XYZ file of C-alpha atoms in Angstrom:
441
model
C -73.479 130.692 -42.802
C -73.867 126.826 -42.662
C -76.633 125.351 -44.380
C -79.196 123.516 -42.603
C -79.803 119.955 -43.330
C -83.547 121.191 -44.653
C -81.681 123.427 -47.061
C -79.129 120.910 -48.110
C -82.138 118.603 -48.822
C -84.033 121.164 -51.036
C -80.761 121.882 -53.048
C -79.765 118.443 -53.460
C -83.867 117.691 -54.953
C -83.681 120.517 -56.979
C -80.273 120.545 -58.548
C -79.048 123.421 -60.888
C -77.907 120.848 -63.438
C -76.807 122.820 -66.546
C -78.510 125.805 -65.736
C -75.398 127.866 -65.148
C -73.149 126.479 -68.073
C -73.875 129.406 -70.408
C -72.545 131.618 -67.733
C -69.776 130.076 -66.598
C -67.282 131.021 -69.634
C -68.585 134.544 -69.470
C -67.889 134.659 -65.672
C -64.506 133.151 -65.866
C -63.235 136.040 -67.743
C -63.637 138.518 -64.554
C -63.666 136.086 -61.772
C -61.852 138.575 -59.557
C -63.538 141.550 -60.619
C -67.123 140.553 -61.500
C -69.137 142.860 -64.135
C -72.700 144.326 -63.240
C -74.490 142.799 -66.130
C -72.847 139.238 -65.524
C -73.936 139.369 -61.769
C -77.494 140.563 -62.770
C -77.438 137.344 -65.213
C -76.252 134.984 -62.561
C -78.885 136.220 -60.356
C -81.726 135.849 -62.805
C -80.448 132.129 -63.319
C -80.794 131.427 -59.981
C -83.922 132.992 -59.396
C -85.753 131.048 -62.177
C -84.681 127.755 -60.455
C -86.656 125.407 -58.775
C -84.684 125.754 -55.758
C -84.826 129.206 -55.357
C -88.631 128.810 -54.970
C -88.474 125.920 -52.012
C -85.430 127.201 -50.178
C -86.960 129.561 -47.254
C -85.350 132.864 -46.928
C -82.953 133.388 -44.200
C -85.155 135.544 -41.975
C -88.193 133.058 -42.525
C -90.176 135.838 -44.580
C -91.089 134.346 -47.753
C -88.398 132.305 -50.224
C -85.203 132.763 -51.757
C -86.779 133.746 -55.046
C -88.384 136.799 -53.297
C -84.981 137.781 -51.868
C -83.283 137.321 -55.215
C -85.723 139.608 -56.970
C -84.777 142.483 -54.565
C -81.255 141.950 -55.393
C -80.707 143.394 -58.777
C -81.898 146.749 -57.784
C -79.437 146.797 -54.795
C -76.757 145.733 -57.427
C -77.703 148.712 -59.772
C -77.952 151.334 -57.210
C -74.602 150.368 -55.908
C -76.074 149.450 -52.301
C -74.248 146.209 -52.538
C -70.628 146.047 -54.199
C -70.025 143.862 -56.727
C -67.032 142.368 -54.837
C -69.752 140.764 -52.530
C -70.355 138.410 -55.268
C -66.765 136.904 -55.912
C -67.475 133.660 -53.896
C -70.716 132.713 -55.859
C -68.931 133.292 -58.963
C -65.858 131.665 -58.149
C -67.991 128.477 -57.393
C -69.725 128.607 -60.683
C -66.590 128.966 -62.369
C -65.052 126.200 -60.571
C -68.035 123.958 -61.003
C -68.317 123.641 -57.011
C -71.247 121.754 -55.563
C -74.818 123.527 -55.704
C -74.703 123.668 -51.605
C -71.664 125.618 -52.213
C -73.047 128.089 -54.653
C -76.147 128.585 -52.514
C -74.578 129.044 -49.372
C -72.402 131.889 -50.863
C -75.676 133.160 -51.950
C -77.185 133.178 -48.726
C -74.216 135.085 -47.047
C -74.818 137.779 -49.508
C -78.330 137.890 -48.304
C -77.513 137.871 -44.578
C -75.401 141.068 -45.334
C -77.935 142.785 -47.498
C -80.439 142.460 -44.821
C -78.357 144.596 -42.695
C -78.813 147.636 -44.906
C -80.986 150.390 -43.430
C -84.731 149.528 -44.093
C -87.352 151.977 -45.773
C -88.656 154.737 -43.178
C -92.321 153.480 -41.743
C -93.533 156.971 -43.509
C -93.312 155.212 -46.939
C -94.208 151.491 -46.053
C -97.163 150.569 -47.868
C -100.144 150.518 -45.725
C -102.468 147.425 -45.547
C -105.443 149.384 -47.234
C -103.364 150.462 -50.409
C -103.088 148.832 -53.902
C -100.389 145.810 -53.033
C -97.174 146.335 -54.485
C -96.512 143.002 -57.072
C -93.750 141.952 -59.121
C -93.774 143.457 -62.503
C -91.901 143.315 -65.578
C -93.195 146.833 -66.761
C -90.195 148.624 -64.917
C -87.648 146.976 -66.920
C -85.784 148.558 -69.906
C -86.004 147.482 -73.561
C -82.251 146.576 -73.485
C -82.390 144.618 -70.075
C -80.926 141.196 -70.111
C -82.937 138.252 -71.258
C -82.134 136.446 -67.865
C -83.275 139.378 -65.814
C -86.580 139.738 -67.765
C -87.558 136.340 -67.561
C -86.694 136.331 -63.928
C -89.093 139.154 -63.120
C -91.827 137.698 -65.570
C -91.452 134.323 -63.551
C -92.395 136.089 -60.483
C -95.084 138.282 -62.224
C -97.165 135.278 -63.547
C -96.284 132.077 -61.305
C -99.637 132.344 -59.908
C -101.480 133.070 -62.907
C -100.870 130.021 -65.220
C -103.877 127.862 -66.186
C -103.420 124.685 -68.263
C -105.914 122.333 -69.927
C -108.802 125.068 -69.930
C -112.489 123.841 -70.466
C -113.551 125.352 -73.782
C -110.305 126.450 -75.271
C -110.816 125.088 -78.659
C -114.378 125.753 -78.987
C -113.992 129.621 -78.150
C -110.630 130.270 -80.379
C -110.580 127.099 -82.946
C -114.174 126.404 -83.647
C -113.668 124.989 -86.818
C -117.518 124.127 -87.536
C -118.075 127.970 -87.557
C -115.405 128.789 -90.086
C -116.500 129.532 -93.651
C -115.978 127.605 -96.784
C -112.375 128.935 -97.454
C -111.154 128.296 -93.985
C -112.764 124.477 -94.127
C -110.966 123.744 -97.502
C -107.484 124.932 -95.909
C -108.218 122.843 -92.852
C -109.058 119.726 -95.259
C -106.072 120.541 -97.524
C -103.712 120.508 -94.359
C -105.016 117.153 -93.130
C -104.084 115.280 -96.592
C -100.540 115.641 -95.403
C -101.283 113.398 -92.490
C -101.457 109.705 -93.340
C -103.767 108.482 -90.671
C -100.852 107.883 -88.504
C -98.351 110.596 -88.816
C -97.462 113.589 -90.579
C -95.786 112.141 -93.538
C -93.119 114.862 -94.141
C -92.590 115.689 -90.504
C -88.697 115.472 -89.719
C -87.279 112.176 -88.181
C -84.875 114.610 -86.234
C -87.236 117.406 -85.159
C -84.412 120.173 -85.075
C -85.552 123.882 -85.207
C -84.651 124.430 -89.175
C -85.879 120.953 -90.423
C -89.598 121.680 -88.426
C -89.498 125.352 -89.986
C -89.066 123.995 -93.423
C -91.673 121.478 -92.706
C -94.302 124.093 -91.554
C -93.349 126.469 -94.254
C -94.002 123.927 -96.914
C -97.488 123.175 -95.227
C -97.970 127.049 -95.520
C -97.265 127.007 -99.307
C -99.234 124.034 -100.113
C -102.298 124.787 -98.333
C -102.312 128.438 -96.723
C -101.043 130.485 -99.532
C -104.150 132.764 -99.684
C -104.211 133.105 -96.020
C -103.798 136.888 -94.753
C -101.341 136.052 -91.809
C -98.061 134.288 -92.949
C -95.112 132.364 -91.007
C -92.039 134.000 -90.320
C -89.005 133.279 -88.647
C -85.291 135.229 -87.391
C -82.230 133.883 -88.141
C -80.428 136.610 -86.227
C -80.739 138.235 -82.713
C -81.135 141.575 -84.316
C -84.068 141.336 -86.705
C -86.686 142.791 -84.368
C -86.183 146.509 -84.445
C -87.064 147.064 -80.527
C -85.364 144.312 -78.877
C -82.629 141.766 -79.123
C -83.713 138.170 -79.334
C -84.485 135.373 -81.708
C -88.192 134.302 -82.311
C -88.428 131.029 -83.499
C -91.676 131.442 -85.000
C -94.502 134.187 -85.457
C -97.514 134.972 -87.569
C -97.997 138.545 -89.041
C -99.365 140.200 -91.842
C -96.969 139.569 -95.256
C -93.635 141.858 -94.642
C -92.374 144.419 -97.483
C -90.653 142.280 -100.083
C -86.827 142.087 -99.366
C -87.003 143.434 -95.814
C -85.474 141.359 -93.311
C -86.463 143.531 -90.490
C -89.445 142.912 -88.116
C -91.617 145.043 -85.312
C -93.480 143.645 -82.526
C -96.284 146.045 -83.187
C -97.223 143.602 -86.201
C -96.556 140.351 -84.733
C -99.937 138.524 -84.214
C -99.093 135.023 -82.648
C -95.766 133.902 -81.443
C -94.374 130.135 -81.257
C -91.489 128.351 -79.871
C -89.809 125.274 -81.270
C -87.966 122.654 -79.158
C -86.384 119.544 -80.406
C -88.032 117.345 -77.766
C -90.609 117.431 -74.987
C -89.024 117.694 -71.538
C -91.500 118.484 -68.584
C -88.250 119.419 -66.502
C -87.918 122.120 -69.099
C -91.467 123.390 -69.342
C -90.519 126.474 -66.902
C -87.630 127.565 -68.984
C -89.662 127.230 -72.284
C -92.568 128.907 -70.920
C -90.459 131.911 -69.817
C -88.951 132.280 -73.034
C -92.215 132.253 -74.823
C -93.638 134.671 -72.287
C -91.078 136.990 -72.913
C -91.946 137.272 -76.574
C -95.540 137.785 -75.490
C -94.394 140.625 -73.335
C -92.656 142.443 -76.079
C -96.084 142.355 -78.303
C -98.006 143.738 -75.487
C -95.492 146.545 -74.764
C -95.517 147.315 -78.404
C -99.131 146.840 -78.818
C -100.463 148.220 -75.351
C -104.131 148.306 -75.905
C -103.896 144.492 -77.378
C -106.883 142.603 -75.746
C -104.922 139.310 -75.699
C -101.864 137.391 -77.361
C -102.116 133.846 -78.867
C -98.725 131.972 -78.421
C -97.746 128.153 -78.882
C -95.033 125.546 -78.464
C -93.991 122.975 -80.369
C -91.439 120.405 -78.822
C -90.817 117.483 -80.757
C -94.274 116.173 -81.602
C -95.864 117.829 -78.479
C -97.707 120.873 -79.180
C -99.282 123.399 -76.464
C -101.411 126.575 -77.278
C -101.900 129.670 -75.233
C -103.772 132.721 -74.569
C -102.052 135.345 -72.713
C -104.315 138.210 -71.238
C -103.764 140.899 -68.753
C -105.080 138.270 -65.985
C -102.373 135.350 -67.037
C -101.891 132.594 -69.355
C -104.370 129.895 -70.056
C -103.406 126.718 -72.267
C -105.125 124.174 -74.496
C -103.197 121.523 -72.825
C -100.568 119.573 -74.632
C -101.121 117.137 -77.433
C -99.299 114.945 -79.840
C -99.518 116.151 -83.500
C -99.325 112.728 -84.849
C -102.151 111.356 -83.015
C -104.383 114.351 -82.995
C -103.532 115.965 -86.240
C -106.766 117.933 -86.506
C -105.832 119.897 -83.492
C -102.514 120.869 -85.362
C -104.387 121.776 -88.474
C -106.782 123.646 -86.625
C -104.183 125.724 -84.964
C -102.401 126.427 -88.176
C -105.255 127.508 -90.130
C -106.957 129.158 -87.023
C -103.405 131.534 -86.682
C -103.609 132.198 -90.543
C -107.070 133.458 -90.795
C -108.378 134.608 -87.362
C -110.600 137.777 -87.578
C -109.502 140.660 -85.665
C -111.769 139.767 -82.489
C -110.605 136.328 -82.124
C -107.144 137.232 -82.727
C -107.486 139.491 -79.503
C -106.320 142.691 -81.314
C -107.780 146.241 -80.390
C -111.344 146.539 -81.325
C -112.342 149.632 -79.890
C -109.765 152.384 -81.415
C -110.703 152.976 -85.163
C -108.181 153.386 -87.899
C -109.211 156.204 -90.346
C -106.736 158.176 -92.741
C -103.401 157.417 -90.606
C -105.245 158.569 -87.535
C -106.545 156.620 -84.418
C -110.133 157.603 -83.270
C -112.034 156.268 -80.128
C -115.844 156.578 -79.459
C -116.938 157.743 -76.157
C -119.951 158.784 -74.178
C -119.973 162.234 -73.062
C -121.499 163.601 -69.628
C -124.905 163.676 -71.476
C -124.495 160.129 -72.681
C -124.035 161.185 -76.262
C -121.410 159.706 -78.360
C -118.511 161.621 -79.220
C -115.374 160.877 -81.359
C -111.971 161.644 -80.350
C -108.600 161.503 -82.288
C -105.670 159.852 -80.632
C -102.367 161.609 -81.015
C -99.274 160.970 -78.727
C -98.666 157.813 -76.907
C -97.827 159.139 -73.303
C -97.949 156.141 -71.205
C -97.801 152.401 -71.709
C -97.310 149.298 -69.441
C -94.769 146.918 -70.512
C -96.042 144.038 -68.381
C -98.343 141.025 -68.847
C -100.092 140.395 -65.511
C -101.291 144.141 -65.079
C -104.121 146.703 -65.441
C -102.633 147.611 -69.045
C -102.923 151.145 -68.131
C -102.148 153.185 -71.566
C -102.561 156.957 -72.198
C -102.820 158.848 -75.305
C -102.908 162.748 -75.604
C -105.881 163.652 -77.801
C -106.148 166.308 -80.699
C -108.127 168.412 -78.048
C -105.264 168.365 -75.451
C -107.224 166.118 -73.267
C -105.856 162.540 -72.080
C -107.631 159.185 -73.065
C -106.773 156.604 -70.527
C -107.102 152.601 -71.268
C -107.193 150.183 -68.523
C -108.551 146.945 -67.451
C -110.537 147.057 -64.210
C -110.886 144.688 -61.671
C -114.614 143.322 -61.109
C -114.418 143.770 -57.366
C -113.846 147.549 -57.812
C -116.016 150.595 -58.899
C -115.382 151.839 -62.372
C -112.903 154.800 -62.051
C -115.235 157.187 -63.442
C -117.715 156.986 -60.634
C -115.406 158.645 -57.783
C -114.233 161.162 -60.369
C -117.856 162.305 -61.072
C -118.446 162.338 -57.379
C -115.103 164.190 -56.660
C -116.358 166.900 -59.465
C -120.006 167.342 -57.991
C -118.401 168.036 -54.601
C -116.246 170.661 -56.277
C -113.082 168.904 -55.076
C -109.981 170.695 -56.640
C -107.194 169.215 -58.094
C -108.889 166.074 -59.359
C -109.095 165.166 -63.091
C -112.291 165.780 -64.811
C -114.061 163.360 -66.810
C -114.946 164.603 -70.268
C -116.260 161.120 -71.612
C -115.819 157.592 -70.803
C -117.359 154.088 -71.923
């Protein structure tokens, strides 16, 4: 199909630029025989582009991002053949105009629209819980591009920047103890009133890491949590990918392996601050946060930050989305950087967002609940049965207990009744086949 004037205008105003450069050489190897993983990476790269969110879909129902998000499942299931993707692959390899690439993608989507739709018997009814994009369904070995594409759709309406009260809530230095105050004052001695004296002139990742590490060694040596970085993509045991910065408890001496279940704070370093790269940088940070939630399923929220050149932004991710401090210049506002570093290195469990309702004792996990008579009962949690790997979700997590019950943890909407209420009502009415509530809180 030929592109309309409106589509051409949107594409020209939202160019792909260098977004496909990394893929081009990979695709060149199999231009005539595209590989599934390469196609999924291409779809993911197009999905996170600005044009995808502004281009209307061919059928007028939503945008191209929505259409692109549905194609990977068709690719995996074989509903669409890989040969269909030869035209866009050729255009990418040949460095064709963006309009040629998008026109080829539109043609694929039009061909997919001819696929048999789901029967009405399985269509979602209006009163049911709406289906939302979620990264929870993705496997741990899914490609970075696919994960970030899914996260983009999952969190796009749940990002809140410059949140009022952010600093007072999480980095209130006035309430800190004497040791924390001393650390704060110590870090600030590395600033001469105009700039951080040893901050690298060329803020590449390695020099900035060395600078941060020097601040830690000089002023945060006795803090409980330590800064770490990865040198390769295989140092995290669960998933591939490098993490620029992260705080955790001191690792075992001599070990170069890490686990997301131990990560407390994640950070991203970039050489310069580019507003045009915000989305890509944010999704990279979000991908690491997703891994933390996946391996700490009862975590309440996760701290994160980005340091791009001399611009910094602090983030809190919880099950409702992402909230930030807003961007600030570390040279002109040195106390903000100092408060962030000291805060991340010394926070208590509550401020860090850790699970504060499961108790650890003698290598076992316990939770205290109220039984049917309102009496407190203690239950030992054994096998993890279910967890959600998405960020924006109810965070449903289930454990099998020592006495063969199921302990379910999940966030609830303030617009819904607590799940325990209809379950108790069903039990009182003698409804069969419904779980029985033993205890809750």
